[in-house]
mmCIF file of C-alpha atoms and ligand atoms in Angstrom:
data_model
loop_
_atom_site.group_PDB
_atom_site.id
_atom_site.type_symbol
_atom_site.label_atom_id
_atom_site.label_comp_id
_atom_site.label_asym_id
_atom_site.label_seq_id
_atom_site.Cartn_x
_atom_site.Cartn_y
_atom_site.Cartn_z
ATOM 1 C CA MET A 287 -3.935 39.553 -17.824
ATOM 2 C CA SER A 288 -1.263 41.868 -16.526
ATOM 3 C CA ILE A 289 2.434 42.582 -16.076
ATOM 4 C CA ALA A 290 4.912 41.808 -13.268
ATOM 5 C CA VAL A 291 8.204 43.613 -12.718
ATOM 6 C CA PHE A 292 11.108 41.752 -11.072
ATOM 7 C CA ALA A 293 13.724 43.909 -9.298
ATOM 8 C CA SER A 294 16.574 43.417 -6.830
ATOM 9 C CA GLY A 295 17.588 46.996 -6.091
ATOM 10 C CA ASP A 296 16.480 50.595 -6.085
ATOM 11 C CA GLY A 297 13.623 50.137 -8.553
ATOM 12 C CA SER A 298 13.964 53.343 -10.559
ATOM 13 C CA ASN A 299 13.108 51.435 -13.745
ATOM 14 C CA PHE A 300 10.126 49.829 -12.029
ATOM 15 C CA GLU A 301 8.793 53.273 -11.115
ATOM 16 C CA ALA A 302 9.436 54.653 -14.613
ATOM 17 C CA LEU A 303 7.551 51.722 -16.136
ATOM 18 C CA VAL A 304 4.582 52.165 -13.797
ATOM 19 C CA GLU A 305 4.422 55.936 -14.364
ATOM 20 C CA ARG A 306 4.521 55.528 -18.134
ATOM 21 C CA SER A 307 1.949 52.711 -18.108
ATOM 22 C CA ARG A 308 -0.438 54.959 -16.202
ATOM 23 C CA ASN A 309 0.201 58.104 -18.225
ATOM 24 C CA LEU A 310 -0.245 56.316 -21.547
ATOM 25 C CA GLN A 311 -2.981 53.964 -20.319
ATOM 26 C CA TRP A 312 -1.285 50.808 -21.533
ATOM 27 C CA PRO A 313 -3.659 47.992 -22.594
ATOM 28 C CA GLN A 314 -2.254 45.929 -19.695
ATOM 29 C CA SER A 315 -1.323 47.203 -16.247
ATOM 30 C CA ILE A 316 1.659 46.525 -14.025
ATOM 31 C CA THR A 317 0.037 44.864 -11.025
ATOM 32 C CA LEU A 318 2.863 43.088 -9.225
ATOM 33 C CA LEU A 319 6.434 43.726 -8.079
ATOM 34 C CA VAL A 320 8.575 40.716 -7.215
ATOM 35 C CA THR A 321 11.903 41.125 -5.412
ATOM 36 C CA ASP A 322 14.505 38.596 -4.320
ATOM 37 C CA LYS A 323 15.699 40.874 -1.485
ATOM 38 C CA ALA A 324 13.732 42.063 1.531
ATOM 39 C CA ASP A 325 15.584 45.412 1.553
ATOM 40 C CA ALA A 326 15.142 46.250 -2.145
ATOM 41 C CA GLY A 327 14.379 49.967 -2.538
ATOM 42 C CA ALA A 328 11.822 48.982 -5.174
ATOM 43 C CA LEU A 329 9.536 47.828 -2.319
ATOM 44 C CA ASP A 330 9.186 51.405 -0.994
ATOM 45 C CA ARG A 331 8.380 52.613 -4.475
ATOM 46 C CA ALA A 332 5.689 49.905 -4.837
ATOM 47 C CA ARG A 333 4.095 51.052 -1.582
ATOM 48 C CA LYS A 334 3.995 54.665 -2.785
ATOM 49 C CA LEU A 335 2.644 53.618 -6.171
ATOM 50 C CA GLY A 336 0.009 51.332 -4.635
ATOM 51 C CA ILE A 337 1.266 48.180 -6.355
ATOM 52 C CA SER A 338 1.306 44.756 -4.671
ATOM 53 C CA ALA A 339 4.821 43.630 -3.849
ATOM 54 C CA VAL A 340 6.157 40.247 -2.798
ATOM 55 C CA THR A 341 9.678 39.265 -1.723
ATOM 56 C CA ILE A 342 10.703 35.691 -2.417
ATOM 57 C CA ARG A 343 14.303 34.915 -1.483
ATOM 58 C CA PRO A 344 16.128 32.121 -3.302
ATOM 59 C CA GLN A 345 18.099 31.185 -0.180
ATOM 60 C CA ASP A 346 14.846 30.023 1.420
ATOM 61 C CA TYR A 347 14.521 27.212 -1.149
ATOM 62 C CA GLU A 348 16.588 24.103 -1.735
ATOM 63 C CA SER A 349 17.019 24.584 -5.468
ATOM 64 C CA LYS A 350 16.510 27.070 -8.276
ATOM 65 C CA GLU A 351 13.721 24.837 -9.560
ATOM 66 C CA ALA A 352 11.901 24.964 -6.208
ATOM 67 C CA TYR A 353 12.402 28.746 -6.030
ATOM 68 C CA GLU A 354 11.083 29.341 -9.519
ATOM 69 C CA SER A 355 8.113 27.007 -8.959
ATOM 70 C CA VAL A 356 6.990 29.256 -6.103
ATOM 71 C CA LEU A 357 7.468 32.326 -8.299
ATOM 72 C CA LEU A 358 5.466 30.648 -11.040
ATOM 73 C CA SER A 359 2.513 29.898 -8.720
ATOM 74 C CA LEU A 360 2.527 33.522 -7.597
ATOM 75 C CA LEU A 361 2.549 34.768 -11.188
ATOM 76 C CA ARG A 362 -0.300 32.442 -12.184
ATOM 77 C CA GLU A 363 -2.393 33.392 -9.148
ATOM 78 C CA ASN A 364 -2.001 37.021 -10.211
ATOM 79 C CA GLY A 365 -2.850 36.447 -13.890
ATOM 80 C CA ILE A 366 0.560 37.659 -15.067
ATOM 81 C CA GLU A 367 1.186 37.507 -18.814
ATOM 82 C CA TRP A 368 4.445 39.479 -19.124
ATOM 83 C CA ILE A 369 7.539 39.678 -16.895
ATOM 84 C CA LEU A 370 9.805 42.729 -17.021
ATOM 85 C CA LEU A 371 13.206 42.271 -15.402
ATOM 86 C CA ALA A 372 14.375 45.658 -14.110
ATOM 87 C CA GLY A 373 17.637 45.310 -12.240
ATOM 88 C CA PHE A 374 16.767 41.719 -11.217
ATOM 89 C CA MET A 375 20.204 40.246 -10.620
ATOM 90 C CA ARG A 376 19.455 36.567 -11.171
ATOM 91 C CA ILE A 377 19.649 34.243 -14.163
ATOM 92 C CA LEU A 378 16.278 32.678 -14.881
ATOM 93 C CA GLY A 379 16.045 28.906 -15.267
ATOM 94 C CA PRO A 380 13.866 26.581 -17.348
ATOM 95 C CA VAL A 381 10.853 26.633 -14.998
ATOM 96 C CA LEU A 382 10.099 30.299 -15.716
ATOM 97 C CA LEU A 383 11.498 30.363 -19.258
ATOM 98 C CA LYS A 384 9.279 27.455 -20.358
ATOM 99 C CA ALA A 385 6.203 28.867 -18.628
ATOM 100 C CA TYR A 386 6.769 32.329 -20.173
ATOM 101 C CA PRO A 387 8.378 31.671 -23.578
ATOM 102 C CA TRP A 388 9.438 35.042 -25.070
ATOM 103 C CA ARG A 389 7.265 36.770 -22.510
ATOM 104 C CA ILE A 390 10.190 38.026 -20.406
ATOM 105 C CA LEU A 391 12.188 41.194 -21.155
ATOM 106 C CA ASN A 392 15.306 42.682 -19.581
ATOM 107 C CA VAL A 393 17.084 46.033 -19.609
ATOM 108 C CA HIS A 394 20.874 46.041 -19.455
ATOM 109 C CA PRO A 395 23.269 49.033 -19.161
ATOM 110 C CA SER A 396 25.548 48.293 -22.126
ATOM 111 C CA LEU A 397 25.420 47.950 -25.884
ATOM 112 C CA LEU A 398 25.097 44.160 -25.901
ATOM 113 C CA PRO A 399 26.807 41.896 -26.739
ATOM 114 C CA ALA A 400 29.514 43.988 -25.049
ATOM 115 C CA PHE A 401 29.837 43.878 -21.254
ATOM 116 C CA ARG A 402 27.331 41.244 -20.226
ATOM 117 C CA GLY A 403 26.541 40.327 -16.633
ATOM 118 C CA LYS A 404 27.202 42.277 -13.460
ATOM 119 C CA ASN A 405 29.033 45.613 -13.264
ATOM 120 C CA ALA A 406 28.515 46.414 -16.945
ATOM 121 C CA LEU A 407 29.321 50.105 -16.399
ATOM 122 C CA GLU A 408 32.556 49.307 -14.546
ATOM 123 C CA GLN A 409 33.508 46.921 -17.345
ATOM 124 C CA ALA A 410 32.866 49.611 -19.988
ATOM 125 C CA LEU A 411 34.909 52.234 -18.125
ATOM 126 C CA ALA A 412 37.760 49.795 -17.496
ATOM 127 C CA TYR A 413 37.838 48.908 -21.193
ATOM 128 C CA GLY A 414 37.916 52.579 -22.137
ATOM 129 C CA VAL A 415 35.032 52.632 -24.630
ATOM 130 C CA ARG A 416 33.953 56.024 -26.029
ATOM 131 C CA TRP A 417 30.370 54.826 -26.422
ATOM 132 C CA SER A 418 28.355 52.835 -23.964
ATOM 133 C CA GLY A 419 24.596 52.408 -23.997
ATOM 134 C CA VAL A 420 21.472 50.597 -22.973
ATOM 135 C CA THR A 421 19.859 47.460 -24.413
ATOM 136 C CA VAL A 422 16.370 46.023 -24.053
ATOM 137 C CA HIS A 423 16.294 42.340 -24.989
ATOM 138 C CA TRP A 424 14.289 39.144 -24.764
ATOM 139 C CA VAL A 425 15.390 36.858 -21.959
ATOM 140 C CA ASP A 426 16.756 33.396 -22.674
ATOM 141 C CA GLU A 427 18.757 30.980 -20.524
ATOM 142 C CA GLY A 428 22.065 32.869 -20.909
ATOM 143 C CA VAL A 429 23.479 35.932 -19.176
ATOM 144 C CA ASP A 430 22.214 38.900 -21.226
ATOM 145 C CA THR A 431 22.329 36.791 -24.406
ATOM 146 C CA GLY A 432 18.701 36.943 -25.618
ATOM 147 C CA PRO A 433 17.734 38.594 -28.916
ATOM 148 C CA ILE A 434 18.072 42.374 -28.891
ATOM 149 C CA ILE A 435 14.898 44.453 -29.274
ATOM 150 C CA ASP A 436 16.271 47.988 -29.065
ATOM 151 C CA GLN A 437 19.400 49.904 -28.039
ATOM 152 C CA LYS A 438 20.461 53.494 -27.426
ATOM 153 C CA PRO A 439 24.076 54.725 -27.285
ATOM 154 C CA ILE A 440 25.549 56.923 -24.543
ATOM 155 C CA LEU A 441 28.699 59.011 -25.005
ATOM 156 C CA VAL A 442 31.356 58.240 -22.386
ATOM 157 C CA GLU A 443 33.134 61.487 -21.511
ATOM 158 C CA PRO A 444 36.701 61.560 -20.151
ATOM 159 C CA ASN A 445 35.613 62.587 -16.647
ATOM 160 C CA ASP A 446 32.789 60.032 -16.376
ATOM 161 C CA THR A 447 32.708 57.772 -13.310
ATOM 162 C CA VAL A 448 30.533 54.728 -12.638
ATOM 163 C CA GLU A 449 28.100 57.064 -10.863
ATOM 164 C CA THR A 450 27.806 59.622 -13.679
ATOM 165 C CA LEU A 451 27.567 56.887 -16.289
ATOM 166 C CA GLN A 452 24.883 55.126 -14.276
ATOM 167 C CA ARG A 453 22.847 58.338 -14.105
ATOM 168 C CA LYS A 454 23.099 58.711 -17.874
ATOM 169 C CA ALA A 455 22.232 55.045 -18.449
ATOM 170 C CA GLN A 456 19.216 55.156 -16.163
ATOM 171 C CA PHE A 457 17.930 58.352 -17.785
ATOM 172 C CA VAL A 458 17.993 56.509 -21.116
ATOM 173 C CA GLU A 459 16.543 53.303 -19.631
ATOM 174 C CA HIS A 460 13.589 55.142 -18.110
ATOM 175 C CA ASN A 461 12.497 56.165 -21.599
ATOM 176 C CA LEU A 462 13.649 53.254 -23.747
ATOM 177 C CA TYR A 463 12.268 50.399 -21.633
ATOM 178 C CA PRO A 464 8.685 51.727 -21.347
ATOM 179 C CA ALA A 465 8.717 52.623 -25.064
ATOM 180 C CA VAL A 466 9.660 49.041 -26.003
ATOM 181 C CA VAL A 467 7.022 47.529 -23.715
ATOM 182 C CA TYR A 468 4.345 49.797 -25.151
ATOM 183 C CA LYS A 469 5.257 48.676 -28.687
ATOM 184 C CA LEU A 470 5.070 45.068 -27.560
ATOM 185 C CA LEU A 471 1.651 45.477 -25.965
ATOM 186 C CA THR A 472 0.312 47.231 -29.057
ATOM 187 C CA GLY A 473 1.615 44.568 -31.464
ATOM 188 C CA LYS A 474 4.395 46.663 -33.043
ATOM 189 C CA ILE A 475 7.062 44.193 -31.886
ATOM 190 C CA GLN A 476 6.767 40.440 -32.411
ATOM 191 C CA PRO A 477 8.510 37.782 -30.295
ATOM 192 C CA PRO A 478 11.195 35.558 -31.896
ATOM 193 C CA GLN A 479 10.452 32.037 -33.181
ATOM 194 C CA GLY A 480 11.191 28.855 -31.208
ATOM 195 C CA THR A 481 11.477 28.582 -27.432
ATOM 196 C CA PRO A 482 14.097 30.341 -25.307
ATOM 197 C CA ALA A 483 15.053 27.319 -23.196
ATOM 198 C CA ASP A 484 15.734 24.940 -26.156
HETATM 199 C C1 GAR B 627 19.619 49.308 -14.111
HETATM 200 O O1 GAR B 627 20.507 50.294 -14.533
HETATM 201 C C2 GAR B 627 19.700 48.085 -15.006
HETATM 202 O O2 GAR B 627 20.112 48.386 -16.308
HETATM 203 C C3 GAR B 627 20.742 47.252 -14.309
HETATM 204 O O3 GAR B 627 20.490 47.449 -12.950
HETATM 205 C C4 GAR B 627 20.007 48.772 -12.747
HETATM 206 C C5 GAR B 627 18.844 48.717 -11.798
HETATM 207 O O4 GAR B 627 18.439 50.009 -11.444
HETATM 208 N N1 GAR B 627 20.604 45.879 -14.699
HETATM 209 C C6 GAR B 627 21.627 45.057 -14.913
HETATM 210 O O5 GAR B 627 22.792 45.369 -14.740
HETATM 211 C C7 GAR B 627 21.225 43.666 -15.398
HETATM 212 N N2 GAR B 627 22.341 42.902 -15.802
HETATM 213 P P1 GAR B 627 17.000 50.261 -10.822
HETATM 214 O O6 GAR B 627 16.820 49.241 -9.684
HETATM 215 O O7 GAR B 627 17.063 51.653 -10.290
HETATM 216 O O8 GAR B 627 15.970 50.094 -11.897
#
């Protein structure tokens, strides 16, 4: 059994996860990258890292259910046990949530429950918070609503921009996310009770 990472963009978290999994010899390997965009930068990183990558675009399917059914077949063919969302900008539906109950994690650049959804850093700057942060959480059917596993704060300085805040957030993410996954794989974190799509 192994791990898939889902990404839509640059893939810096994907790379950080793969590097850490190799350096620490995780009990399960990251063997698959899935993107929903053919131009995702994560695809170049997968090539360099020697990890299989597949792009499946939702617009090529008639419904979310049909899209996720194709994703599910791919995951099963590849013996995937865990899914790590890393900048995957889509809300998962019941097909994947029921097939992978509490087996899907996400990283989000805010101290949830503040600033859910897209543009979390812009939202934080616009609100004028002094502290922002990063959250790793279980994925349920909502937008960044699943139970929180771990968080780290980031000080917002007066001259911070979206770009500087993003650099700070990603620096934290690249350590926090792999650390959480390692704890999960070594039994130091337990999934919640019940099913996420109830
Ligand atoms: C990350 O900062 C992640 O927290 C954010 O997208 C970025 C992807 O960067 N995710 C979200 O905003 C999810 N709501 P990456 O492609 O370089 O890993």
